[in-house]
PDB file of C-alpha atoms in Angstrom:
ATOM      1  CA  UNK A   1      -0.008  -0.007  -0.021  1.00 78.00           C
ATOM      2  CA  UNK A   2       1.180   3.492  -0.832  1.00 79.00           C
ATOM      3  CA  UNK A   3      -0.051   6.771   0.664  1.00 80.00           C
ATOM      4  CA  UNK A   4       0.275   9.892  -1.405  1.00 80.00           C
ATOM      5  CA  UNK A   5       1.056  13.450  -0.246  1.00 76.00           C
ATOM      6  CA  UNK A   6      -2.678  14.127  -0.576  1.00 81.00           C
ATOM      7  CA  UNK A   7      -3.416  11.273   1.837  1.00 83.00           C
ATOM      8  CA  UNK A   8      -4.785   9.043  -0.860  1.00 88.00           C
ATOM      9  CA  UNK A   9      -4.191   5.347  -0.352  1.00 90.00           C
ATOM     10  CA  UNK A  10      -3.471   2.902  -3.052  1.00 90.00           C
ATOM     11  CA  UNK A  11      -3.230  -0.890  -2.885  1.00 90.00           C
ATOM     12  CA  UNK A  12      -0.529  -1.992  -5.260  1.00 88.00           C
ATOM     13  CA  UNK A  13      -0.432  -5.503  -6.744  1.00 87.00           C
ATOM     14  CA  UNK A  14       2.713  -7.105  -8.040  1.00 88.00           C
ATOM     15  CA  UNK A  15       2.932  -9.032 -11.284  1.00 84.00           C
ATOM     16  CA  UNK A  16       4.446 -11.990  -9.415  1.00 90.00           C
ATOM     17  CA  UNK A  17       6.049 -12.867  -6.110  1.00 92.00           C
ATOM     18  CA  UNK A  18       8.813 -10.510  -5.065  1.00 92.00           C
ATOM     19  CA  UNK A  19      11.841 -12.357  -3.574  1.00 92.00           C
ATOM     20  CA  UNK A  20      12.688 -11.050  -0.064  1.00 90.00           C
ATOM     21  CA  UNK A  21       9.610  -8.825   0.280  1.00 90.00           C
ATOM     22  CA  UNK A  22       8.094  -8.947   3.743  1.00 87.00           C
ATOM     23  CA  UNK A  23       5.693  -6.614   5.607  1.00 80.00           C
ATOM     24  CA  UNK A  24       8.663  -4.827   7.245  1.00 84.00           C
ATOM     25  CA  UNK A  25      10.871  -4.602   4.036  1.00 89.00           C
ATOM     26  CA  UNK A  26      12.213  -1.328   2.861  1.00 90.00           C
ATOM     27  CA  UNK A  27      11.841  -0.845  -0.912  1.00 90.00           C
ATOM     28  CA  UNK A  28      13.575   1.300  -3.496  1.00 91.00           C
ATOM     29  CA  UNK A  29      11.333   2.640  -6.253  1.00 87.00           C
ATOM     30  CA  UNK A  30      12.489   2.605  -9.826  1.00 85.00           C
ATOM     31  CA  UNK A  31      10.480   4.856 -12.097  1.00 81.00           C
ATOM     32  CA  UNK A  32      10.905   6.653 -15.400  1.00 76.00           C
ATOM     33  CA  UNK A  33       8.712   9.612 -14.653  1.00 78.00           C
ATOM     34  CA  UNK A  34       7.846  11.886 -11.697  1.00 79.00           C
ATOM     35  CA  UNK A  35       4.825   9.642 -10.870  1.00 79.00           C
ATOM     36  CA  UNK A  36       4.755   6.030  -9.850  1.00 80.00           C
ATOM     37  CA  UNK A  37       2.792   4.039 -12.420  1.00 83.00           C
ATOM     38  CA  UNK A  38       1.867   0.495 -13.451  1.00 84.00           C
ATOM     39  CA  UNK A  39       4.879  -1.353 -14.908  1.00 85.00           C
ATOM     40  CA  UNK A  40       7.394   0.679 -12.713  1.00 88.00           C
ATOM     41  CA  UNK A  41       9.523  -1.455 -10.493  1.00 90.00           C
ATOM     42  CA  UNK A  42      10.391  -1.792  -6.800  1.00 91.00           C
ATOM     43  CA  UNK A  43      13.405  -3.573  -5.231  1.00 94.00           C
ATOM     44  CA  UNK A  44      13.833  -4.801  -1.725  1.00 94.00           C
ATOM     45  CA  UNK A  45      16.651  -2.783  -0.081  1.00 94.00           C
ATOM     46  CA  UNK A  46      19.028  -4.725   2.220  1.00 92.00           C
ATOM     47  CA  UNK A  47      21.557  -3.185   4.528  1.00 89.00           C
ATOM     48  CA  UNK A  48      24.967  -4.685   4.012  1.00 88.00           C
ATOM     49  CA  UNK A  49      27.578  -5.152   6.833  1.00 91.00           C
ATOM     50  CA  UNK A  50      29.635  -2.194   5.499  1.00 93.00           C
ATOM     51  CA  UNK A  51      26.821   0.316   6.113  1.00 91.00           C
ATOM     52  CA  UNK A  52      25.680   0.393   2.475  1.00 92.00           C
ATOM     53  CA  UNK A  53      22.470  -0.699   0.705  1.00 92.00           C
ATOM     54  CA  UNK A  54      22.147  -3.647  -1.659  1.00 93.00           C
ATOM     55  CA  UNK A  55      19.155  -4.046  -3.860  1.00 94.00           C
ATOM     56  CA  UNK A  56      17.287  -7.236  -4.635  1.00 94.00           C
ATOM     57  CA  UNK A  57      15.798  -8.184  -7.992  1.00 94.00           C
ATOM     58  CA  UNK A  58      13.302  -5.901  -9.780  1.00 93.00           C
ATOM     59  CA  UNK A  59       9.703  -6.553  -8.979  1.00 93.00           C
ATOM     60  CA  UNK A  60       7.192  -5.084 -11.489  1.00 92.00           C
ATOM     61  CA  UNK A  61       4.121  -3.209 -10.195  1.00 90.00           C
ATOM     62  CA  UNK A  62       1.081  -4.575 -11.969  1.00 89.00           C
ATOM     63  CA  UNK A  63      -2.017  -2.746 -10.752  1.00 88.00           C
ATOM     64  CA  UNK A  64      -3.015   0.180  -8.489  1.00 90.00           C
ATOM     65  CA  UNK A  65      -6.435   0.333  -6.765  1.00 91.00           C
ATOM     66  CA  UNK A  66      -7.679   3.228  -4.662  1.00 92.00           C
ATOM     67  CA  UNK A  67      -8.729   2.051  -1.152  1.00 93.00           C
ATOM     68  CA  UNK A  68     -10.511   3.547   1.841  1.00 92.00           C
ATOM     69  CA  UNK A  69      -9.448   3.238   5.479  1.00 90.00           C
ATOM     70  CA  UNK A  70     -12.313   0.787   6.017  1.00 93.00           C
ATOM     71  CA  UNK A  71     -11.082  -1.439   3.169  1.00 94.00           C
ATOM     72  CA  UNK A  72      -7.532  -1.387   4.592  1.00 90.00           C
ATOM     73  CA  UNK A  73      -8.905  -2.518   7.961  1.00 92.00           C
ATOM     74  CA  UNK A  74     -10.810  -5.408   6.448  1.00 94.00           C
ATOM     75  CA  UNK A  75      -7.817  -6.414   4.278  1.00 89.00           C
ATOM     76  CA  UNK A  76      -5.489  -6.397   7.302  1.00 87.00           C
ATOM     77  CA  UNK A  77      -7.903  -8.568   9.337  1.00 91.00           C
ATOM     78  CA  UNK A  78      -8.220 -10.982   6.482  1.00 90.00           C
ATOM     79  CA  UNK A  79      -4.449 -11.245   6.132  1.00 84.00           C
ATOM     80  CA  UNK A  80      -4.050 -11.832   9.847  1.00 84.00           C
ATOM     81  CA  UNK A  81      -6.628 -14.654   9.644  1.00 80.00           C
ATOM     82  CA  UNK A  82      -4.866 -16.239   6.655  1.00 70.00           C
ATOM     83  CA  UNK A  83      -1.583 -16.048   8.456  1.00 65.00           C
ATOM     84  CA  UNK A  84      -2.904 -17.736  11.642  1.00 66.00           C
ATOM     85  CA  UNK A  85      -4.553 -20.513   9.578  1.00 63.00           C
ATOM     86  CA  UNK A  86      -1.302 -21.319   7.738  1.00 63.00           C
ATOM     87  CA  UNK A  87       0.651 -21.395  11.026  1.00 62.00           C
ATOM     88  CA  UNK A  88      -1.699 -23.974  12.542  1.00 60.00           C
ATOM     89  CA  UNK A  89      -1.448 -26.397   9.581  1.00 57.00           C
TER      90      UNK A  89
END
């Protein structure tokens, strides 16, 4: 999810699984224009032992969908439920 400077929130879907991406990951944006758009890329940013940053493989953004606070709350609850179900299997 991204939040814009105008407090708009966008759910962003990836074209495929992004190696190394977790809920707490930091990402680097790779874009050609001022705006972030479909088909731009993100990369997981890793801190290396020398104080620098290393970037993982490119992960293409596939779709943006405007979402409300209520939708975000529902989505988070569903994801928590999915996570707890997979941990008990």
